Tab-separated table of C-alpha atoms and ligand atoms in Angstrom:
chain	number	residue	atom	x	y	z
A	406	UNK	CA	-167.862	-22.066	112.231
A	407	UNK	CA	-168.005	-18.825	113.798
A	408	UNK	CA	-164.882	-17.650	112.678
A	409	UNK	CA	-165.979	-18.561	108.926
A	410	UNK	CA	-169.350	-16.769	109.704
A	411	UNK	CA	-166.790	-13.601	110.545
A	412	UNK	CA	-165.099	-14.055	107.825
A	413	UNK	CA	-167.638	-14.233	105.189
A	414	UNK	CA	-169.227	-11.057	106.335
A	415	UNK	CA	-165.852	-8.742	106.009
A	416	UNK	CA	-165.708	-10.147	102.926
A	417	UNK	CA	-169.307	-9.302	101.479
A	418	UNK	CA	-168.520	-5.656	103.429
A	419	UNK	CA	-165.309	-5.764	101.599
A	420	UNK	CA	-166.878	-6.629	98.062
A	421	UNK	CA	-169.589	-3.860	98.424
A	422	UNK	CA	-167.168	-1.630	99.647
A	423	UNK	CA	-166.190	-1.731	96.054
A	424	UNK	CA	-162.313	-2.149	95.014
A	425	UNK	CA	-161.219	1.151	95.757
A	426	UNK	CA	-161.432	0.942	99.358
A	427	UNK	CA	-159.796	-1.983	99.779
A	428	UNK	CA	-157.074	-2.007	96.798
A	429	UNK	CA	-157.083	1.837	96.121
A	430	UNK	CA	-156.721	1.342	92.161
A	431	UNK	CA	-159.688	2.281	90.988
A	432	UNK	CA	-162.631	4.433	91.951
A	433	UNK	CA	-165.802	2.586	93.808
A	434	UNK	CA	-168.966	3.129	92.282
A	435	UNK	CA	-169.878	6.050	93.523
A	436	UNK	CA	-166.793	7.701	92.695
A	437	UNK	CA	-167.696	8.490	88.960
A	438	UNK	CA	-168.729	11.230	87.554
A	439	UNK	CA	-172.072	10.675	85.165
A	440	UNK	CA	-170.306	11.000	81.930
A	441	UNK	CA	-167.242	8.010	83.139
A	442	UNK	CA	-170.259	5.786	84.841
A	443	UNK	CA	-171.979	5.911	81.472
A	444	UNK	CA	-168.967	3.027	80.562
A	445	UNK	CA	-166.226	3.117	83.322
A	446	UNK	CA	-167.936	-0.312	84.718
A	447	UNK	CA	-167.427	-2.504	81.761
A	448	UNK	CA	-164.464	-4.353	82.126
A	449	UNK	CA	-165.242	-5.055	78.723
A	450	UNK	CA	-164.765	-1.763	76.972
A	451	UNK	CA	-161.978	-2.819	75.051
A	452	UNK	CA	-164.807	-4.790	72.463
A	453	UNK	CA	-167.299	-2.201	73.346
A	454	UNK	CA	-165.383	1.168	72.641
A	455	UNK	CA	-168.000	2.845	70.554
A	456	UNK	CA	-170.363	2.793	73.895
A	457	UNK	CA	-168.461	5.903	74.685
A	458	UNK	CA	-170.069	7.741	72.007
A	459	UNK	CA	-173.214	7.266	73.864
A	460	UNK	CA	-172.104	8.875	77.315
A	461	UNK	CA	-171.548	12.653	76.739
A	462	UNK	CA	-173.669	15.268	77.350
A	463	UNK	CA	-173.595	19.182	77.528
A	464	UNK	CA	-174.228	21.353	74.608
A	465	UNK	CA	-172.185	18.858	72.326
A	466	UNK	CA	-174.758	16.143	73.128
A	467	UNK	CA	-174.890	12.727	72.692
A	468	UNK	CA	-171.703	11.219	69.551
A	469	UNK	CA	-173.914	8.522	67.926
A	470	UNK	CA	-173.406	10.063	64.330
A	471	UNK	CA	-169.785	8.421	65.019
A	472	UNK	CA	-171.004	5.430	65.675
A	473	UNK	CA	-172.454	2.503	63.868
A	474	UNK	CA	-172.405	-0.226	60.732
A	475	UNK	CA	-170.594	2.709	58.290
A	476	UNK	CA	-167.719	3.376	60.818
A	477	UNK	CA	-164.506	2.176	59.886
A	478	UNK	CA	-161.916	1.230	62.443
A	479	UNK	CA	-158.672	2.160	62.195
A	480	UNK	CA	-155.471	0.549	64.278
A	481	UNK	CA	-152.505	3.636	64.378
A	482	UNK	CA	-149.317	1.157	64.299
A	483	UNK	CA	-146.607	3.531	63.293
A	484	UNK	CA	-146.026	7.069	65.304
A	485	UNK	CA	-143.939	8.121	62.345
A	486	UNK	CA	-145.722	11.444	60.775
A	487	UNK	CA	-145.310	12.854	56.805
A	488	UNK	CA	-147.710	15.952	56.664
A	489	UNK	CA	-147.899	15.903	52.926
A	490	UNK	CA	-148.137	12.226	52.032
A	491	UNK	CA	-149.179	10.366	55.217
A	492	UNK	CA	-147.745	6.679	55.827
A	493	UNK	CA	-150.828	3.631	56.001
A	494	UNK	CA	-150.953	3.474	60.114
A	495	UNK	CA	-149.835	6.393	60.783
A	496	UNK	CA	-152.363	8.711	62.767
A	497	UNK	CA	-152.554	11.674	59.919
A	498	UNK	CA	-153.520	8.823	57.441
A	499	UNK	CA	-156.344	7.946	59.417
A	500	UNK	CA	-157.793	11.799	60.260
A	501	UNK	CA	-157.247	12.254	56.285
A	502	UNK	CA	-156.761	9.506	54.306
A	503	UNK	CA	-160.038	7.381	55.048
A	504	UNK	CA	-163.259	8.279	53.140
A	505	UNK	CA	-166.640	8.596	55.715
A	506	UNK	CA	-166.810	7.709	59.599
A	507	UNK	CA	-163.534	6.520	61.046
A	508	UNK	CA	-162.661	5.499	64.783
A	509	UNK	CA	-159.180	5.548	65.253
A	510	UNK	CA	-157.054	3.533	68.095
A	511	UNK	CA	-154.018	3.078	68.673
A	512	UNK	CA	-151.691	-0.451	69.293
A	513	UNK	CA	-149.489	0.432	71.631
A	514	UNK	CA	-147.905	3.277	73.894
A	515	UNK	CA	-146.588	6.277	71.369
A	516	UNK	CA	-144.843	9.209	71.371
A	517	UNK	CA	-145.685	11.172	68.059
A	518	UNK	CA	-144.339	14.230	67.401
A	519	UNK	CA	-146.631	15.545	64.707
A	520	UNK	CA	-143.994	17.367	61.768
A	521	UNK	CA	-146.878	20.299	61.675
A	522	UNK	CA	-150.745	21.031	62.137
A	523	UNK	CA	-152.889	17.891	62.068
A	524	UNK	CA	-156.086	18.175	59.894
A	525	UNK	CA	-159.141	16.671	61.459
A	526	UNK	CA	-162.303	15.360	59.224
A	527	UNK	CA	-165.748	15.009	60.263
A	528	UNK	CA	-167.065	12.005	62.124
A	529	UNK	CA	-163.848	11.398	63.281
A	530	UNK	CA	-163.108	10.186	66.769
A	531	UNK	CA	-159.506	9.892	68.137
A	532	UNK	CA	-159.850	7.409	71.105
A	533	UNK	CA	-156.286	6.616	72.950
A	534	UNK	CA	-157.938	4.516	75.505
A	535	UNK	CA	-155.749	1.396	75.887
A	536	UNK	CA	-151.995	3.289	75.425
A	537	UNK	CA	-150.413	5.753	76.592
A	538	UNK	CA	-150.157	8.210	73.362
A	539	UNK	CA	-148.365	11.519	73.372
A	540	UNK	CA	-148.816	13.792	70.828
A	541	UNK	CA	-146.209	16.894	70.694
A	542	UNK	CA	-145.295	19.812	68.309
A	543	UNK	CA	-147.687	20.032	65.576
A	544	UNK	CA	-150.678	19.203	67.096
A	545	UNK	CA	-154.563	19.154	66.279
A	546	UNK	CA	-156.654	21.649	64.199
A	547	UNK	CA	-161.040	21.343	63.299
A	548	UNK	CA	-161.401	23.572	60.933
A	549	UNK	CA	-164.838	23.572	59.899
A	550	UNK	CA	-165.126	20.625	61.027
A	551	UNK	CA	-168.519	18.380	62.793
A	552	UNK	CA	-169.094	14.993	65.192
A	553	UNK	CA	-165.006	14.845	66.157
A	554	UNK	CA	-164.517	13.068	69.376
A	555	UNK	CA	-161.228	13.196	71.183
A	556	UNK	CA	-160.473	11.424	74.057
A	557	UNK	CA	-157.690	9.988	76.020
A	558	UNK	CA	-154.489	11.762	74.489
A	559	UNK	CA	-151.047	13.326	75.976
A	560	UNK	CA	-150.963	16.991	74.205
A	561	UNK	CA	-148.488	18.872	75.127
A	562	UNK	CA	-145.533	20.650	73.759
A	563	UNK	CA	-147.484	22.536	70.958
A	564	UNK	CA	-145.373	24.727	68.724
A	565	UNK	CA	-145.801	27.634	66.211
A	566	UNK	CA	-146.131	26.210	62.653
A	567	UNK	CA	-145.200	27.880	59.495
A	568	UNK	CA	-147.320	28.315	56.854
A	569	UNK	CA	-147.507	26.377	53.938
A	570	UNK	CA	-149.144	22.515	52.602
A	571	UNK	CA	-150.345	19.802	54.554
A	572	UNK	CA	-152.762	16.844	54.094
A	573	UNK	CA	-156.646	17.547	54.708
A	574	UNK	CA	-159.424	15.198	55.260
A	575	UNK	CA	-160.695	13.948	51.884
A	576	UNK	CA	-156.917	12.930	50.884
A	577	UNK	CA	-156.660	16.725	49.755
A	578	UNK	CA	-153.650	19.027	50.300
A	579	UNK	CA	-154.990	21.981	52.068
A	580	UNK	CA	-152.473	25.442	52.431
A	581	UNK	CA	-152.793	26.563	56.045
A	582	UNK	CA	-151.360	29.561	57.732
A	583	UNK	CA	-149.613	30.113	60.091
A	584	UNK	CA	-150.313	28.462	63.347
A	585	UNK	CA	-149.964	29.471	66.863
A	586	UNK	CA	-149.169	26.319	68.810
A	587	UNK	CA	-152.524	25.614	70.265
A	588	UNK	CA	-152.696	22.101	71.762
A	589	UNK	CA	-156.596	21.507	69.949
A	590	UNK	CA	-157.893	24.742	68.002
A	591	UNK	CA	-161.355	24.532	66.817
A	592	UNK	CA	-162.274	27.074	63.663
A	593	UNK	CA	-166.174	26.916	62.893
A	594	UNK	CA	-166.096	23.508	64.406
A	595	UNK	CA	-169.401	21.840	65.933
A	596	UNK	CA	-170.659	18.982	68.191
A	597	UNK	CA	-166.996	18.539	68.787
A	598	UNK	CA	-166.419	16.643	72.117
A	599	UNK	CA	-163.198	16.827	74.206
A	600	UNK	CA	-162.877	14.277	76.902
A	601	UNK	CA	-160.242	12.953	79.399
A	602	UNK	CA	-157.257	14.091	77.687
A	603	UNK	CA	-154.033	15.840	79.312
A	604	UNK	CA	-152.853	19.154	77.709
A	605	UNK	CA	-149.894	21.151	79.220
A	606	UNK	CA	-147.170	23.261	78.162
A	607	UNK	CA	-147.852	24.770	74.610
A	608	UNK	CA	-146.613	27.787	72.972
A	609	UNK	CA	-150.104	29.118	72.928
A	610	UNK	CA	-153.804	27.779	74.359
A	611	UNK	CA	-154.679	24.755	75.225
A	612	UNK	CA	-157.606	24.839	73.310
A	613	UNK	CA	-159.162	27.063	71.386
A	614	UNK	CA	-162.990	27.190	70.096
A	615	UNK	CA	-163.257	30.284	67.688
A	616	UNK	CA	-164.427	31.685	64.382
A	617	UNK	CA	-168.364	30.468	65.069
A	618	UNK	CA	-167.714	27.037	66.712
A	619	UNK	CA	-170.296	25.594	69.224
A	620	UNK	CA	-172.205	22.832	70.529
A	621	UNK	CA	-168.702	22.043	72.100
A	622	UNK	CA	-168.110	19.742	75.218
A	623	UNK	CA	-165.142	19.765	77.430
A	624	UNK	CA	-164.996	17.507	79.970
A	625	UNK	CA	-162.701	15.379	82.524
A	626	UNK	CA	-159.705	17.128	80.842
A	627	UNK	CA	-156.385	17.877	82.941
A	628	UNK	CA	-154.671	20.817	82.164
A	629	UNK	CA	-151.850	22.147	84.061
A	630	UNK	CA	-148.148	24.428	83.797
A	631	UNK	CA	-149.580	26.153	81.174
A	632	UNK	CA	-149.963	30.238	80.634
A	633	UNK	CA	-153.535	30.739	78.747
A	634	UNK	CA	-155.542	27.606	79.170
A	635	UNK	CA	-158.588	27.840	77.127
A	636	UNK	CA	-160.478	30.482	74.711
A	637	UNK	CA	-163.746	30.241	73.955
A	638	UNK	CA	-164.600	33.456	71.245
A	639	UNK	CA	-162.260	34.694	68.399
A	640	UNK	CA	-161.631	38.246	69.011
A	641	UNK	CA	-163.915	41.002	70.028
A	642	UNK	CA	-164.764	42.080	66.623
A	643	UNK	CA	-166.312	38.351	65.672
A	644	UNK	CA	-170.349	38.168	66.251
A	645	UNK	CA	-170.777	35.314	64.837
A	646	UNK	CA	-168.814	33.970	68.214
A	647	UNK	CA	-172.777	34.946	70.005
A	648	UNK	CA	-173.878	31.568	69.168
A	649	UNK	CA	-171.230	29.817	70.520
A	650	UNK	CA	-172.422	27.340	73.455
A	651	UNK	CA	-169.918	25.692	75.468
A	652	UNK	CA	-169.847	22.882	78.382
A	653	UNK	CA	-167.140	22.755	80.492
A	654	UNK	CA	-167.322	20.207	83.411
A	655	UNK	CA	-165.467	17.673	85.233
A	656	UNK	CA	-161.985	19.164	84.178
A	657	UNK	CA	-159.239	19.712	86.465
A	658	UNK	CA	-157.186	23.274	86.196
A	659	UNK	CA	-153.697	23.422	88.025
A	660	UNK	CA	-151.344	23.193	89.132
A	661	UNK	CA	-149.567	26.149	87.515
A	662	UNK	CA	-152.390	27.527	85.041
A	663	UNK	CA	-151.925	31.391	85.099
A	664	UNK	CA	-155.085	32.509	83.386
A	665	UNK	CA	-158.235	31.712	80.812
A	666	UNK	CA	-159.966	28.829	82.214
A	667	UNK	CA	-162.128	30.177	80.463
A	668	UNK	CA	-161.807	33.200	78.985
A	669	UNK	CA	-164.788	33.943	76.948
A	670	UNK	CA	-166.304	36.262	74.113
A	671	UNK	CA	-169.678	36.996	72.856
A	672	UNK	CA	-171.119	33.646	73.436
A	673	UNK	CA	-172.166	31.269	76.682
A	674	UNK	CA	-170.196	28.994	78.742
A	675	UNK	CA	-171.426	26.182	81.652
A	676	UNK	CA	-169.050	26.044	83.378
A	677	UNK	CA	-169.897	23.400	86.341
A	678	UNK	CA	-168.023	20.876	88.834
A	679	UNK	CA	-165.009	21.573	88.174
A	680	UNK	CA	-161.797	21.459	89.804
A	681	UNK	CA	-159.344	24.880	89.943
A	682	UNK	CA	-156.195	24.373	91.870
A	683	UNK	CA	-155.461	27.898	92.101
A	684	UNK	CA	-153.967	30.284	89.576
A	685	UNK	CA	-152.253	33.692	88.565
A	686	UNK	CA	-153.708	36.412	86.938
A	687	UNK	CA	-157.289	35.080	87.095
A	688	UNK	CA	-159.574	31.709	86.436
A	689	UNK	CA	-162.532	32.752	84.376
A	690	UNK	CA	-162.604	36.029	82.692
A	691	UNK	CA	-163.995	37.345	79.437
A	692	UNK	CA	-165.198	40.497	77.415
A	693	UNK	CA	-168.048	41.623	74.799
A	694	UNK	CA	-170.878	40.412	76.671
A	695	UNK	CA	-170.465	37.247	77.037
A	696	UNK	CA	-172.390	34.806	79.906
A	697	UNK	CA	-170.955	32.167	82.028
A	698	UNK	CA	-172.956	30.359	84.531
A	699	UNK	CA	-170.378	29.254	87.128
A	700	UNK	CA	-171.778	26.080	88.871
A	701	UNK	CA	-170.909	24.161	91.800
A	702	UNK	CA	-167.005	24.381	90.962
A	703	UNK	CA	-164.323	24.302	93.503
A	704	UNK	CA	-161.356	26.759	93.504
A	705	UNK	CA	-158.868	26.906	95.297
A	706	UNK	CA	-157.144	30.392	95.744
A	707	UNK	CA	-152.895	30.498	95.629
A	708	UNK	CA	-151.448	30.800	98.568
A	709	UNK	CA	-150.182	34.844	97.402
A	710	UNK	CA	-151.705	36.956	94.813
A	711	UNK	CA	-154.670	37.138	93.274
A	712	UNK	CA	-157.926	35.843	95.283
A	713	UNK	CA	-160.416	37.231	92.643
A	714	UNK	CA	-161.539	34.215	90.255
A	715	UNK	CA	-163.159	36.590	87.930
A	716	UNK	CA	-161.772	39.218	85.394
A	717	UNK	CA	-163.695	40.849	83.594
A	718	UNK	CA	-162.044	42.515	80.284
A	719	UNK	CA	-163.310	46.083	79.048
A	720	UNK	CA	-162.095	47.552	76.051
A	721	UNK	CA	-161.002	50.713	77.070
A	722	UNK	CA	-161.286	52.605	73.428
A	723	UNK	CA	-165.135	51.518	73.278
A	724	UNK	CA	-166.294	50.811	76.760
A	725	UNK	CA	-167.565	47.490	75.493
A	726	UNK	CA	-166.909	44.548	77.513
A	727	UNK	CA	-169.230	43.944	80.088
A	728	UNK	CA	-169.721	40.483	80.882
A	729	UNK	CA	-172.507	38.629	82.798
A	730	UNK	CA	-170.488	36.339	84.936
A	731	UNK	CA	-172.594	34.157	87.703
A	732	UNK	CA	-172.004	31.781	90.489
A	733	UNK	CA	-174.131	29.123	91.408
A	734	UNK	CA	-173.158	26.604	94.258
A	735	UNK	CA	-169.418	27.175	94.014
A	736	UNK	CA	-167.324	26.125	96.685
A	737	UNK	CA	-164.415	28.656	97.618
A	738	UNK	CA	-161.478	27.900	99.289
A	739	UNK	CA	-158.613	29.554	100.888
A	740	UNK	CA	-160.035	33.175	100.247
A	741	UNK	CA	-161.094	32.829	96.581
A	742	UNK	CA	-163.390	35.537	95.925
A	743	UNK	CA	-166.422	35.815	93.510
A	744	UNK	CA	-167.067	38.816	91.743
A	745	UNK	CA	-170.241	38.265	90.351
A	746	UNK	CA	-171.234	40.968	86.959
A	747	UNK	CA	-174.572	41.146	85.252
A	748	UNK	CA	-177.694	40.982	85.418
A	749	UNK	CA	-178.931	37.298	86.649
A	750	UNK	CA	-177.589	34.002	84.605
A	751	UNK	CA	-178.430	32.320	81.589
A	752	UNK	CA	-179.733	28.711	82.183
A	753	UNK	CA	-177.933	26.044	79.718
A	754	UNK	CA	-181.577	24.812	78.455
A	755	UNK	CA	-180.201	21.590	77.996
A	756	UNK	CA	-181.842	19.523	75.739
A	757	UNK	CA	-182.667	15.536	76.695
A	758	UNK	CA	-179.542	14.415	75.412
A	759	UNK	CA	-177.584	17.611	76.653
A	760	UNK	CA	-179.041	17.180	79.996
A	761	UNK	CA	-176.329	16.083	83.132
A	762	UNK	CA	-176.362	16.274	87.040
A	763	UNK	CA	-174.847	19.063	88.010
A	764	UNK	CA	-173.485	17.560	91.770
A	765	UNK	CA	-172.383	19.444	94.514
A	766	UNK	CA	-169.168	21.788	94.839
A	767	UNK	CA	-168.332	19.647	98.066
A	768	UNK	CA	-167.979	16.337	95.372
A	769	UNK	CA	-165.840	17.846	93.049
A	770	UNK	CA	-162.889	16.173	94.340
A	771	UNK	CA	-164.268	13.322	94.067
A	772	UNK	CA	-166.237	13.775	90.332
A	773	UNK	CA	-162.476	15.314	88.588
A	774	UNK	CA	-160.200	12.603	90.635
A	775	UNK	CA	-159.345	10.721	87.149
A	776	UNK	CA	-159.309	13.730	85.005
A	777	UNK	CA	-156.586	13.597	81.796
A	778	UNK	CA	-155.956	10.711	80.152
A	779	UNK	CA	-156.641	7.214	81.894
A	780	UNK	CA	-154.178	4.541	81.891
A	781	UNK	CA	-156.534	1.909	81.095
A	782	UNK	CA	-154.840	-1.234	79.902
A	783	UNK	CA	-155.759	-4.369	77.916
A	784	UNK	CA	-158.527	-6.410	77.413
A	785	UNK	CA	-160.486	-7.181	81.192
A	786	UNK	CA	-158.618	-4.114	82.622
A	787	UNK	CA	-161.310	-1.565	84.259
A	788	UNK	CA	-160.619	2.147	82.817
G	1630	NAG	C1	-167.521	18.577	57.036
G	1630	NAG	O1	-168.917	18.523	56.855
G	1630	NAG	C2	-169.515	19.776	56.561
G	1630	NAG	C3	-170.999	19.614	56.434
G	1630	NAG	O2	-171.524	18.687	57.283
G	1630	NAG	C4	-168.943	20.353	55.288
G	1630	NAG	O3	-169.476	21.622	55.063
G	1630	NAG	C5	-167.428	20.451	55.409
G	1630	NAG	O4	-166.878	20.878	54.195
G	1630	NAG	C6	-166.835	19.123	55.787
G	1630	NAG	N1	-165.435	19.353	56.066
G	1630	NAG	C7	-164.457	18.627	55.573
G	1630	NAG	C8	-163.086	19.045	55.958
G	1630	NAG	O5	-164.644	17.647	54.859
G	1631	NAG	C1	-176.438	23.049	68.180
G	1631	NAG	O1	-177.234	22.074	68.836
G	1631	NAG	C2	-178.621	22.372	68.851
G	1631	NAG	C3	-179.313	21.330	69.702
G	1631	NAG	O2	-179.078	20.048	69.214
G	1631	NAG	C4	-179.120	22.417	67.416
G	1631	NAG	O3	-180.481	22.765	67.408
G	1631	NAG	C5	-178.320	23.441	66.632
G	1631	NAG	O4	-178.699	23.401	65.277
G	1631	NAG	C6	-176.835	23.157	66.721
G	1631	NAG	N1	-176.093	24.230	66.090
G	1631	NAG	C7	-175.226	24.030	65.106
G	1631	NAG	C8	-174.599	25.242	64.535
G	1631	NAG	O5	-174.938	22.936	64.685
């Protein structure tokens, strides 16, 4: 009787332990970050994947213009990819070929190697949750572009692409230039939301949000062995780029990331709990005024070189360049250094819906632990 009494108690201790500590597959409760414990928990996710739409936050805010009655869903069956006249199930039919809201899934584990830039329409959401989808050479472009969510996708192995045709949302043929091999470039793009996807090794960024893009959210994203992770501001000579608001948080940078997590222009960046496993030239850096409130990250220094997170880029014909770069709460480790510019910073002024908890630097372990794509399987299966 005793013995039962025993073992009933481990076993409740066990239970509220949560699964994690006793199986080590997936995080206990308290291991996810706000956006991932917004839906995380449902085992059934699989019939409920539009609740997603309702769990971001930063500047991009809440996704429920991708959601509801109108939204069509579309099944990608066929990794198979014909820029100019795209193939029913194939993913470029679905970012182009469907009129209004579309949420796009995919059936099974795919490698698709995209034959050249992939066109992105509006109130599109790319959700790979349920396979394991790679997605190689071509790679995504929003240009001018609103409500795109993509989540859960393998980009890597971007390449230049020549000019010339390919298919554009609203079944039209749109002539693109040249591209550089960004993994996902956003041109005047807004409320675009970026989340849980793994990006590594492309010919240029990782991603790119230029020419007047904003209310942009990044978030539990893994990038690593990659030169010039992310831009955020076109060139120096675009103002419009002032506007631009950007969140970046629960991401994990490294290993092997040399430089540009962020590197920022003209406009604002929150950047806050994330992880930076060290890096080369620099981690955040920027030029022409811009402001990034650094909060509550963790970096980790390399081992050699450079301690010095921050770089801050003046143009040495005009003197312009001065940048207002602050750090809140950040944890440093092995002998990162801080070099705080500016004035004071610039609070997000997050909205309701924009509004997250910013947790401690200590936690960030912790929060970025399933950053990049999740391997969540079939129907029952916890994410
Ligand atoms: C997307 O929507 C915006 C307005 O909401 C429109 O200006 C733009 O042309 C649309 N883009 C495409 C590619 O359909
Ligand atoms: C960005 O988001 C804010 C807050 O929702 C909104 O007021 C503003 O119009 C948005 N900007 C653009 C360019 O969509």
């Amino acid at each position: 009787m005793a013995s039962k009494m025993v073992y009933i108690a481990i076993f409740s201790i066990l239970l509220a332990m949560g699964p994690e500590s006793c199986l080590g597959k997936r995080p206990g409760r308290a291991a996810f970050n706000s956006i991932d414990g917004c839906w995380r928990r449902n085992p059934n996710w699989l019939n409920n994947r539009e609740d997603i739409a309702k769990c971001s936050a930063g500047f991009a805010g809440k996704m429920t213009n991708n959601i509801g009655e109108d939204v069509k869903k579309y099944v990608v069956t066929d990794p198979t990819d014909n820029p100019t006249s795209p193939k029913l199930g194939t993913l470029r039919y679905g970012v182009t070929m469907i009129p209004g809201k579309v949420w796009i899934s995919f059936q099974k584990d795919m490698f698709i190697k995209l034959e050249r830039t992939l066109l992105v329409g509006n109130y599109t959401t790319i959700d790979g949750r349920g396979a394991v989808v790679h997605i190689t050479n071509g790679c995504l472009l929003l240009y001018q572009v609103t409500n795109v969510i993509i989540h859960g996708l393998r980009i890597h192995h971007c390449r230049t692409q020549p000019a010339g045709p390919v298919m554009g949302p609203g079944a039209k043929l749109m002539p693109i230039s040249q591209m550089d091999g960004d993994a996902i470039r956003l041109l005047g793009s807004t409320k675009v939301w970026i989340d849980h996807n793994t990006l590594y090794r492309s010919e240029d960024g990782l991603i790119d949000v230029t020419l007047g893009s904003t209310n942009i959210t990044i978030s539990n994203n893994w990038f690593r062995d990659h030169d010039k992770v992310m831009l955020l501001g076109h060139d120096d000579d675009y103002n419009d780029d002032k506007n631009m608001k950007v969140t970046v948080v629960y991401n994990r940078f490294g290993p092997n990331c040399n430089q540009r997590m962020p590197r920022v222009r003209h406009g604002y960046a929150h950047v806050a709990n994330n992880l930076y496993l060290g890096w080369e030239i620099y981690a955040i850096g920027g030029s022409m005024n811009p402001s990034v409130k650094s909060q509550s990250n963790l970096f980790v220094a390399p081992k050699t070189g450079s301690k010095e997170i921050i770089m801050s880029i003046i143009d040495k014909k005009t003197g312009k360049g001065l940048s207002n770069f602050k750090s809140v709460g950040d944890v440093l480790e092995n002998g990162a250094s801080f070099k705080e510019t500016g004035s004071g910073y610039v609070k997000p002024n997050y909205n309701k819906e924009e509004k997250f908890p910013v947790e401690s630097g200590n936690s960030v372990r912790k929060l970025t632990r399933s950053a990049g794509a999740l391997r969540c399987r079939g129907r029952g299966s916890i994410c």
